[in-house]
Amino acid sequence: NAGVMQNPRHLVRRRGQEARLRCSPMKGHSHVYWYRQLPEEGLKFMVYLQKENIIDESGMPKERFSAEFPKEGPSILRIQQVVRGDSAAYFCASSRLGVRPRNGYTFGSGTRLTVV
Amino acid sequence: GIQVEQSPPDLILQEGANSTLRCNFSDSVNNLQWFHQNPWGQLINLFYIPSGTKQNGRLSATTVATERYSLLYISSSQTTDSGVYFCAVRLRGSRLTFGEGTQLTVNP
């Protein structure tokens, strides 16, 4: 009974390259949430998606960042033309009911992006 | 938006000591969770506790929703308890708002 799976665990990109982060939700979950943790800070909400639909992207930077959750396959967080300030840990959570998971949200192990 | 404040920001303990971590929030919430982020960066869900008291081994948590605070108790601390403890709340909708965390170091 796998939990939320994120890959890769670590990702190194040069400035200007693209980063693609993947999140596979728990079995039976159709809602995915992405959070970003900058060094020495708490997690900050980025985007909430259900399959084939973005519900809330109010925490997503307006430029260079995009997210999708296709009908088949994992959710993808895409960062174009990465800059050093994008270096952070990116976490994903999933839920079945969307708004009120009965036992709270469970997070994946995160992807640590380093931009050199 | 909702404000979440955690205290203390840093805490150093000797193994075997007890501690209390606090989380204050600025509005009524529908969801409150405590997480432990271990030194490897993994985020572990400790408690889902929008109100009341729960216990799990050496850890327990109490949320007094009407007074807008939650407490996490760690008894007989161990070195493996080291890491950052986060409180996160949900007001409406689906997003969680995290506090800045308490960095706990337990020395042998």
Coordinates of N, CA and C in Angstrom, one line a residue:
Chain A
N1 N 0.9 -1.2 0.0 CA 0.0 0.0 0.0 C 0.9 1.2 0.0
A2 N 1.4 1.6 -1.2 CA 2.4 2.7 -1.3 C 1.7 4.0 -0.9
G3 N 2.5 4.9 -0.3 CA 2.0 6.2 0.0 C 2.2 7.1 -1.2
V4 N 2.3 8.4 -1.0 CA 2.6 9.4 -2.0 C 4.0 9.2 -2.5
M5 N 4.2 9.0 -3.8 CA 5.5 8.8 -4.3 C 6.0 10.0 -5.1
Q6 N 7.2 10.4 -4.8 CA 7.7 11.6 -5.6 C 9.1 11.1 -6.2
N7 N 9.3 11.6 -7.4 CA 10.6 11.4 -8.0 C 10.9 12.5 -8.9
P8 N 12.2 12.8 -9.1 CA 13.3 12.1 -8.4 C 13.4 12.7 -6.9
R9 N 14.2 12.0 -6.1 CA 14.4 12.5 -4.7 C 15.3 13.8 -4.8
H10 N 16.3 13.7 -5.6 CA 17.2 14.9 -5.8 C 17.3 15.2 -7.2
L11 N 17.4 16.5 -7.5 CA 17.5 16.9 -8.9 C 18.4 18.1 -9.0
V12 N 19.4 18.1 -9.8 CA 20.3 19.2 -10.0 C 20.2 19.7 -11.4
R13 N 20.0 21.0 -11.5 CA 19.8 21.7 -12.8 C 20.7 22.9 -12.9
R14 N 21.2 23.2 -14.1 CA 21.9 24.4 -14.3 C 20.9 25.5 -14.6
R15 N 21.3 26.7 -14.2 CA 20.5 27.9 -14.5 C 20.0 27.9 -16.0
G16 N 18.7 28.1 -16.2 CA 18.2 28.2 -17.5 C 17.6 26.9 -18.0
Q17 N 17.9 25.8 -17.3 CA 17.3 24.5 -17.7 C 15.9 24.3 -17.2
E18 N 15.3 23.3 -17.6 CA 13.9 23.0 -17.1 C 14.0 21.9 -16.0
A19 N 13.1 22.0 -15.1 CA 13.0 20.9 -14.0 C 11.6 20.4 -14.1
R20 N 11.5 19.0 -14.0 CA 10.2 18.3 -14.0 C 10.2 17.5 -12.8
L21 N 9.2 17.7 -11.9 CA 9.0 17.0 -10.7 C 7.7 16.2 -10.8
R22 N 7.8 14.9 -10.4 CA 6.7 14.0 -10.5 C 6.1 13.6 -9.1
C23 N 4.8 13.5 -9.1 CA 4.1 13.0 -7.9 C 3.0 12.0 -8.3
S24 N 3.1 10.8 -7.7 CA 2.1 9.8 -7.9 C 1.3 9.7 -6.6
P25 N 0.0 10.0 -6.7 CA -0.8 10.1 -5.4 C -1.0 8.6 -4.9
M26 N -1.5 8.6 -3.6 CA -1.8 7.3 -3.1 C -2.9 6.7 -3.9
K27 N -3.0 5.4 -3.8 CA -4.0 4.6 -4.6 C -5.4 5.1 -4.3
G28 N -6.2 5.4 -5.3 CA -7.5 5.9 -5.1 C -7.7 7.3 -4.9
H29 N -6.6 8.1 -4.8 CA -6.7 9.5 -4.6 C -6.7 10.2 -5.9
S30 N -7.5 11.2 -6.0 CA -7.7 12.0 -7.3 C -7.3 13.4 -7.1
H31 N -6.8 13.8 -6.0 CA -6.5 15.2 -5.7 C -5.0 15.3 -5.3
V32 N -4.3 16.3 -5.8 CA -2.9 16.5 -5.5 C -2.6 17.9 -5.1
Y33 N -1.7 18.1 -4.2 CA -1.3 19.4 -3.7 C 0.2 19.5 -3.7
W34 N 0.7 20.6 -4.2 CA 2.1 20.9 -4.2 C 2.5 22.0 -3.3
Y35 N 3.6 21.8 -2.5 CA 4.1 22.8 -1.6 C 5.6 22.9 -1.8
R36 N 6.1 24.1 -1.5 CA 7.5 24.4 -1.7 C 8.1 24.8 -0.3
Q37 N 9.3 24.3 0.0 CA 9.9 24.6 1.2 C 11.3 25.2 0.9
L38 N 11.4 26.5 1.1 CA 12.7 27.1 0.9 C 13.6 26.8 2.1
P39 N 14.9 26.9 2.0 CA 15.8 26.6 3.1 C 15.4 27.4 4.4
E40 N 15.4 26.6 5.5 CA 15.1 27.2 6.8 C 13.7 27.8 7.0
E41 N 12.8 27.4 6.1 CA 11.4 27.9 6.2 C 10.4 26.8 6.3
G42 N 9.2 27.1 6.6 CA 8.1 26.2 6.5 C 7.6 26.0 5.1
L43 N 6.7 25.0 4.9 CA 6.2 24.8 3.6 C 5.1 25.8 3.2
K44 N 5.1 26.2 1.9 CA 4.2 27.1 1.4 C 3.4 26.5 0.3
F45 N 2.1 26.7 0.3 CA 1.2 26.1 -0.7 C 1.5 26.7 -2.1
M46 N 1.4 25.8 -3.1 CA 1.6 26.3 -4.5 C 0.4 26.1 -5.3
V47 N -0.1 24.8 -5.4 CA -1.2 24.6 -6.3 C -1.9 23.3 -5.9
Y48 N -3.2 23.3 -6.2 CA -4.1 22.2 -5.9 C -4.8 21.7 -7.2
L49 N -4.6 20.4 -7.5 CA -5.2 19.9 -8.8 C -6.0 18.7 -8.5
Q50 N -7.0 18.5 -9.3 CA -7.6 17.2 -9.5 C -7.4 16.7 -10.9
K51 N -7.7 15.5 -11.2 CA -7.3 15.0 -12.5 C -7.9 15.9 -13.6
E52 N -7.0 16.3 -14.5 CA -7.3 17.2 -15.7 C -7.9 18.5 -15.3
N53 N -7.7 19.0 -14.1 CA -8.3 20.3 -13.7 C -7.4 20.9 -12.6
I54 N -7.1 22.2 -12.8 CA -6.5 23.0 -11.7 C -7.5 23.7 -10.9
I55 N -7.5 23.3 -9.6 CA -8.6 23.9 -8.7 C -8.1 25.2 -8.1
D56 N -6.9 25.3 -7.6 CA -6.4 26.5 -7.0 C -4.9 26.6 -7.3
E57 N -4.5 27.7 -8.0 CA -3.1 27.9 -8.3 C -2.6 29.2 -7.7
S58 N -3.3 29.7 -6.7 CA -3.0 31.0 -6.2 C -1.6 31.1 -5.5
G59 N -1.0 30.0 -5.2 CA 0.3 30.0 -4.6 C 1.5 29.8 -5.5
M60 N 1.1 29.7 -6.8 CA 2.1 29.4 -7.8 C 2.7 30.7 -8.4
P61 N 4.0 30.8 -8.5 CA 4.5 32.0 -9.2 C 3.9 32.1 -10.6
K62 N 3.7 33.3 -11.0 CA 3.0 33.6 -12.3 C 3.8 33.2 -13.5
E63 N 5.1 33.2 -13.4 CA 6.0 32.9 -14.6 C 6.8 31.7 -14.3
R64 N 7.1 30.9 -15.3 CA 8.0 29.8 -15.4 C 7.5 28.6 -14.7
F65 N 6.5 28.6 -13.9 CA 6.0 27.5 -13.1 C 4.6 27.0 -13.7
S66 N 4.5 25.7 -13.9 CA 3.2 25.2 -14.3 C 3.0 23.8 -13.7
A67 N 1.8 23.4 -13.6 CA 1.5 22.1 -13.0 C 0.3 21.4 -13.8
E68 N 0.4 20.1 -13.8 CA -0.7 19.4 -14.5 C -0.9 18.0 -13.8
F69 N -2.1 17.5 -13.9 CA -2.4 16.2 -13.4 C -3.3 15.5 -14.4
P70 N -2.7 14.8 -15.4 CA -3.4 14.2 -16.5 C -4.3 13.0 -16.0
K71 N -5.2 12.6 -16.9 CA -6.1 11.5 -16.6 C -5.3 10.2 -16.2
E72 N -4.2 10.0 -16.9 CA -3.3 8.9 -16.7 C -2.0 9.4 -16.3
G73 N -1.3 8.8 -15.3 CA 0.0 9.1 -15.0 C 0.1 10.1 -13.8
P74 N 1.3 10.4 -13.4 CA 1.6 11.3 -12.2 C 1.2 12.7 -12.5
S75 N 1.2 13.5 -11.4 CA 1.1 14.9 -11.5 C 2.5 15.4 -11.8
I76 N 2.7 16.5 -12.6 CA 4.0 17.0 -12.9 C 4.0 18.5 -12.5
L77 N 5.0 18.9 -11.8 CA 5.3 20.3 -11.6 C 6.5 20.6 -12.4
R78 N 6.3 21.6 -13.3 CA 7.3 22.0 -14.3 C 7.8 23.4 -14.0
I79 N 9.1 23.5 -13.9 CA 9.8 24.8 -13.7 C 10.7 25.1 -15.0
Q80 N 10.3 26.1 -15.7 CA 11.1 26.4 -16.9 C 12.2 27.5 -16.5
Q81 N 13.3 27.4 -17.2 CA 14.4 28.4 -17.1 C 14.7 28.7 -15.6
V82 N 15.1 27.6 -14.9 CA 15.3 27.7 -13.5 C 16.4 28.7 -13.1
V83 N 16.2 29.3 -11.9 CA 17.1 30.2 -11.3 C 17.5 29.7 -10.0
R84 N 18.6 30.3 -9.4 CA 19.1 29.8 -8.1 C 18.0 29.9 -7.0
G85 N 17.2 30.9 -7.1 CA 16.1 31.0 -6.1 C 15.1 29.9 -6.1
D86 N 15.1 29.1 -7.2 CA 14.1 28.0 -7.2 C 14.6 26.8 -6.4
S87 N 15.9 26.8 -6.0 CA 16.4 25.8 -5.1 C 15.6 25.6 -3.9
A88 N 15.0 24.5 -3.7 CA 14.1 24.2 -2.6 C 13.7 22.8 -2.5
A89 N 13.0 22.4 -1.5 CA 12.4 21.1 -1.5 C 10.9 21.2 -1.9
Y90 N 10.5 20.4 -2.8 CA 9.1 20.4 -3.3 C 8.4 19.2 -2.8
F91 N 7.3 19.4 -2.1 CA 6.5 18.3 -1.5 C 5.2 18.2 -2.2
C92 N 4.7 17.0 -2.2 CA 3.4 16.7 -2.8 C 2.5 16.0 -1.7
A93 N 1.2 16.3 -1.7 CA 0.3 15.5 -0.8 C -0.9 15.1 -1.7
S94 N -1.6 14.1 -1.3 CA -2.8 13.7 -2.0 C -3.9 13.4 -1.1
S95 N -5.1 13.4 -1.7 CA -6.3 13.1 -0.9 C -7.4 12.5 -1.8
R96 N -8.3 11.8 -1.1 CA -9.4 11.2 -1.8 C -10.6 12.1 -2.0
L97 N -10.9 12.8 -0.9 CA -12.1 13.6 -0.9 C -11.8 15.1 -1.2
G98 N -10.6 15.4 -1.4 CA -10.2 16.8 -1.8 C -10.1 17.8 -0.7
V99 N -11.2 18.1 -0.1 CA -11.2 19.2 0.9 C -11.0 18.7 2.3
R100 N -11.6 17.6 2.6 CA -11.6 17.1 4.0 C -11.1 15.7 4.2
P101 N -9.8 15.4 4.0 CA -9.4 14.1 4.2 C -9.5 13.7 5.7
R102 N -10.0 12.6 6.0 CA -10.5 12.3 7.4 C -9.3 12.3 8.4
N103 N -8.1 11.9 7.9 CA -7.0 11.8 8.9 C -5.9 12.8 8.5
G104 N -6.3 13.8 7.8 CA -5.3 14.8 7.5 C -4.5 14.5 6.2
Y105 N -3.6 15.3 5.8 CA -2.9 15.1 4.6 C -1.6 14.3 4.9
T106 N -1.2 13.4 3.9 CA 0.0 12.7 4.0 C 0.9 13.2 2.8
F107 N 2.1 13.5 3.1 CA 3.0 14.0 2.1 C 4.0 13.0 1.6
G108 N 4.5 13.2 0.4 CA 5.5 12.4 -0.1 C 6.9 12.8 0.5
S109 N 8.0 12.1 0.1 CA 9.3 12.4 0.6 C 9.9 13.6 0.0
G110 N 9.3 14.2 -1.0 CA 9.8 15.4 -1.5 C 10.9 15.3 -2.6
T111 N 11.0 16.3 -3.4 CA 12.1 16.4 -4.4 C 13.0 17.6 -4.0
R112 N 14.3 17.4 -3.8 CA 15.2 18.5 -3.5 C 15.8 19.0 -4.8
L113 N 15.4 20.2 -5.2 CA 16.0 20.8 -6.4 C 17.1 21.7 -6.0
T114 N 18.2 21.5 -6.7 CA 19.4 22.4 -6.5 C 19.7 23.0 -7.9
V115 N 19.7 24.3 -8.0 CA 20.1 25.0 -9.2 C 21.5 25.5 -9.1
V116 N 22.4 25.1 -10.0 CA 23.8 25.5 -9.9 C 24.1 26.5 -11.0
Chain B
G1 N -4.4 36.6 5.3 CA -4.6 35.1 5.5 C -4.3 34.8 7.0
I2 N -4.5 33.5 7.3 CA -4.3 33.0 8.6 C -2.9 33.1 9.0
Q3 N -2.6 33.4 10.3 CA -1.2 33.4 10.8 C -1.0 32.2 11.7
V4 N 0.1 31.6 11.6 CA 0.5 30.4 12.4 C 1.8 30.7 13.0
E5 N 1.9 30.7 14.4 CA 3.1 31.0 15.1 C 3.5 29.9 16.0
Q6 N 4.7 29.5 15.8 CA 5.2 28.3 16.6 C 6.3 28.8 17.6
S7 N 6.3 28.2 18.8 CA 7.3 28.6 19.8 C 7.7 27.3 20.6
P8 N 8.9 27.3 21.1 CA 10.0 28.2 20.7 C 10.5 27.9 19.3
P9 N 11.3 28.8 18.7 CA 11.9 28.5 17.4 C 13.0 27.4 17.5
D10 N 13.7 27.4 18.6 CA 14.8 26.4 18.7 C 14.7 25.8 20.1
L11 N 15.0 24.5 20.3 CA 15.0 23.9 21.6 C 16.1 22.8 21.6
I12 N 16.9 22.9 22.7 CA 17.9 21.9 22.8 C 17.6 21.1 24.1
L13 N 17.6 19.8 24.1 CA 17.3 19.0 25.2 C 18.4 17.9 25.4
Q14 N 18.5 17.4 26.7 CA 19.2 16.2 26.9 C 18.3 15.0 26.8
E15 N 18.8 14.0 26.4 CA 18.0 12.7 26.2 C 17.3 12.4 27.5
G16 N 16.0 12.1 27.4 CA 15.2 11.8 28.6 C 14.4 12.9 29.1
A17 N 14.7 14.1 28.6 CA 13.9 15.3 29.1 C 12.5 15.3 28.4
N18 N 11.6 16.1 29.0 CA 10.3 16.3 28.4 C 10.2 17.7 27.8
S19 N 9.3 17.9 26.8 CA 9.2 19.3 26.2 C 7.8 19.5 25.8
T20 N 7.5 20.8 25.6 CA 6.2 21.2 25.1 C 6.4 22.2 24.0
L21 N 5.8 21.9 22.8 CA 5.9 22.9 21.7 C 4.5 23.5 21.5
R22 N 4.5 24.7 21.1 CA 3.2 25.5 21.1 C 3.0 26.0 19.6
C23 N 1.7 26.0 19.3 CA 1.3 26.5 18.0 C 0.1 27.4 18.2
N24 N 0.2 28.7 17.9 CA -0.9 29.6 18.0 C -1.4 30.0 16.6
F25 N -2.7 30.1 16.4 CA -3.2 30.4 15.1 C -4.3 31.5 15.2
S26 N -4.4 32.3 14.2 CA -5.2 33.6 14.3 C -6.6 33.5 13.9
D27 N -7.1 32.3 13.5 CA -8.5 32.2 13.2 C -9.0 30.8 13.5
S28 N -10.3 30.6 13.4 CA -10.9 29.3 13.7 C -10.5 28.4 12.5
V29 N -10.1 27.1 12.8 CA -9.6 26.2 11.8 C -10.4 25.0 11.7
N30 N -10.4 24.3 10.5 CA -11.1 23.1 10.3 C -10.2 21.9 10.4
N31 N -8.9 22.1 10.4 CA -7.9 21.0 10.3 C -6.6 21.5 11.0
L32 N -6.1 20.8 11.9 CA -4.7 21.1 12.4 C -3.9 19.8 12.4
Q33 N -2.7 19.9 11.9 CA -1.8 18.7 11.9 C -0.5 19.1 12.5
W34 N 0.1 18.1 13.2 CA 1.5 18.3 13.6 C 2.4 17.3 12.7
F35 N 3.5 17.8 12.2 CA 4.4 17.0 11.4 C 5.8 17.1 12.1
H36 N 6.5 16.0 11.8 CA 8.0 16.0 12.2 C 8.8 15.8 10.9
Q37 N 9.7 16.8 10.7 CA 10.6 16.7 9.5 C 11.9 16.2 10.1
N38 N 12.3 15.0 9.7 CA 13.5 14.4 10.3 C 14.7 15.0 9.6
P39 N 15.9 14.7 10.1 CA 17.1 15.3 9.5 C 17.3 14.9 8.0
W40 N 16.7 13.9 7.5 CA 16.8 13.5 6.1 C 15.7 14.3 5.2
G41 N 14.9 15.1 5.9 CA 14.0 15.9 5.2 C 12.6 15.4 5.0
Q42 N 12.4 14.1 5.4 CA 11.1 13.5 5.3 C 10.1 14.1 6.3
L43 N 8.9 14.3 5.8 CA 7.8 14.9 6.6 C 6.9 13.8 7.1
I44 N 6.8 13.6 8.4 CA 6.0 12.6 9.0 C 4.8 13.2 9.7
N45 N 3.7 12.7 9.3 CA 2.4 13.1 9.9 C 2.3 12.5 11.3
L46 N 2.3 13.4 12.4 CA 2.2 12.9 13.7 C 0.8 12.8 14.2
F47 N 0.1 13.9 14.1 CA -1.3 14.0 14.6 C -2.2 14.8 13.7
Y48 N -3.4 14.4 13.5 CA -4.5 15.2 12.9 C -5.4 15.5 14.1
I49 N -5.4 16.8 14.5 CA -6.0 17.1 15.8 C -6.7 18.5 15.7
P50 N -7.8 18.6 15.0 CA -8.5 19.9 15.0 C -9.0 20.3 16.4
S51 N -9.2 19.4 17.3 CA -9.7 19.7 18.6 C -9.4 18.5 19.5
G52 N -9.4 18.7 20.8 CA -9.2 17.6 21.8 C -7.8 17.2 22.0
T53 N -7.6 16.0 22.5 CA -6.3 15.4 22.9 C -6.2 14.0 22.3
K54 N -4.9 13.8 21.8 CA -4.6 12.5 21.3 C -3.2 12.1 21.8
Q55 N -3.0 10.8 21.9 CA -1.7 10.3 22.4 C -1.2 9.2 21.5
N56 N 0.1 9.2 21.2 CA 0.7 8.1 20.4 C 2.1 7.8 21.0
G57 N 2.2 6.9 21.9 CA 3.4 6.5 22.5 C 3.9 7.7 23.4
R58 N 5.1 8.2 23.2 CA 5.7 9.2 24.0 C 5.2 10.6 23.5
L59 N 4.5 10.7 22.5 CA 3.9 11.9 22.0 C 2.5 12.1 22.3
S60 N 2.1 13.3 22.6 CA 0.7 13.6 22.7 C 0.4 15.0 22.2
A61 N -0.8 15.3 21.9 CA -1.1 16.7 21.4 C -2.5 17.1 21.9
T62 N -2.6 18.4 22.1 CA -3.9 18.9 22.6 C -4.2 20.2 21.8
T63 N -5.4 20.3 21.3 CA -5.8 21.5 20.6 C -7.0 22.1 21.3
V64 N -6.9 23.3 21.6 CA -8.0 24.1 22.2 C -8.5 25.1 21.1
A65 N -9.4 24.6 20.3 CA -9.8 25.4 19.2 C -10.4 26.7 19.5
T66 N -11.2 26.8 20.6 CA -11.8 28.1 21.0 C -10.8 29.1 21.4
E67 N -9.6 28.7 21.9 CA -8.6 29.6 22.3 C -7.4 29.7 21.2
R68 N -7.6 29.0 20.2 CA -6.7 29.0 19.0 C -5.3 28.7 19.3
Y69 N -5.1 27.5 19.9 CA -3.7 27.1 20.1 C -3.7 25.5 20.2
S70 N -2.5 25.0 19.9 CA -2.3 23.6 20.1 C -0.9 23.4 20.7
L71 N -0.8 22.3 21.5 CA 0.4 21.9 22.1 C 0.8 20.5 21.7
L72 N 2.1 20.3 21.5 CA 2.7 19.0 21.3 C 3.6 18.7 22.4
Y73 N 3.4 17.6 23.1 CA 4.2 17.1 24.2 C 5.1 16.0 23.8
I74 N 6.3 16.1 24.1 CA 7.3 15.0 23.9 C 7.8 14.6 25.2
S75 N 7.6 13.4 25.6 CA 8.1 12.9 26.9 C 9.3 11.9 26.7
S76 N 10.2 11.9 27.6 CA 11.4 11.0 27.6 C 12.1 11.1 26.2
S77 N 12.4 12.3 25.8 CA 12.9 12.5 24.5 C 14.1 11.6 24.2
Q78 N 14.2 11.3 22.9 CA 15.3 10.4 22.4 C 16.0 11.2 21.2
T79 N 17.2 10.8 20.9 CA 18.0 11.5 19.9 C 17.3 11.4 18.5
T80 N 16.5 10.4 18.3 CA 15.7 10.2 17.1 C 14.6 11.2 17.0
D81 N 14.3 11.9 18.1 CA 13.2 12.9 18.0 C 13.7 14.2 17.4
S82 N 15.0 14.3 17.2 CA 15.6 15.6 16.6 C 15.0 15.8 15.3
G83 N 14.9 17.1 14.9 CA 14.4 17.5 13.6 C 13.5 18.8 13.8
V84 N 12.7 19.1 12.8 CA 11.9 20.3 12.9 C 10.4 19.8 13.0
Y85 N 9.7 20.4 14.0 CA 8.3 20.1 14.2 C 7.5 21.2 13.6
F86 N 6.6 20.9 12.7 CA 5.7 21.9 12.1 C 4.2 21.7 12.5
C87 N 3.6 22.8 12.7 CA 2.1 22.8 12.9 C 1.6 23.4 11.6
A88 N 0.5 22.8 11.1 CA -0.2 23.3 9.9 C -1.7 23.3 10.1
V89 N -2.3 24.3 9.6 CA -3.7 24.5 9.8 C -4.4 24.7 8.5
R90 N -5.7 24.3 8.4 CA -6.5 24.6 7.2 C -7.7 25.4 7.7
L91 N -7.9 26.5 7.1 CA -9.0 27.4 7.5 C -10.3 27.1 6.7
R92 N -10.3 27.4 5.4 CA -11.3 27.0 4.5 C -10.6 26.5 3.2
G93 N -11.4 25.8 2.4 CA -10.8 25.3 1.1 C -9.9 24.2 1.5
S94 N -8.8 24.1 0.7 CA -8.0 22.9 0.8 C -6.5 23.1 1.2
R95 N -6.1 24.4 1.2 CA -4.7 24.6 1.4 C -4.3 24.5 2.9
L96 N -3.2 24.0 3.2 CA -2.6 24.0 4.6 C -1.7 25.2 4.7
T97 N -1.8 25.9 5.8 CA -0.8 27.0 6.1 C 0.1 26.5 7.3
F98 N 1.4 26.5 7.0 CA 2.4 26.0 7.9 C 3.0 27.1 8.8
G99 N 3.3 26.7 10.0 CA 4.2 27.6 10.8 C 5.6 27.5 10.4
E100 N 6.5 28.3 11.0 CA 7.9 28.3 10.6 C 8.6 27.1 11.3
G101 N 8.0 26.4 12.3 CA 8.6 25.2 12.8 C 9.4 25.5 14.1
T102 N 9.6 24.4 14.9 CA 10.5 24.4 16.0 C 11.6 23.4 15.7
Q103 N 12.8 23.9 15.8 CA 14.0 23.1 15.5 C 14.4 22.4 16.9
L104 N 14.2 21.1 17.0 CA 14.5 20.4 18.2 C 15.8 19.6 18.0
T105 N 16.7 19.7 19.0 CA 17.9 19.0 19.0 C 18.0 18.2 20.4
V106 N 18.0 16.9 20.3 CA 18.1 16.1 21.5 C 19.6 15.5 21.6
N107 N 20.3 15.9 22.6 CA 21.7 15.4 22.7 C 21.7 14.2 23.6
P108 N 22.7 13.3 23.3 CA 22.8 12.0 24.1 C 23.4 12.3 25.4

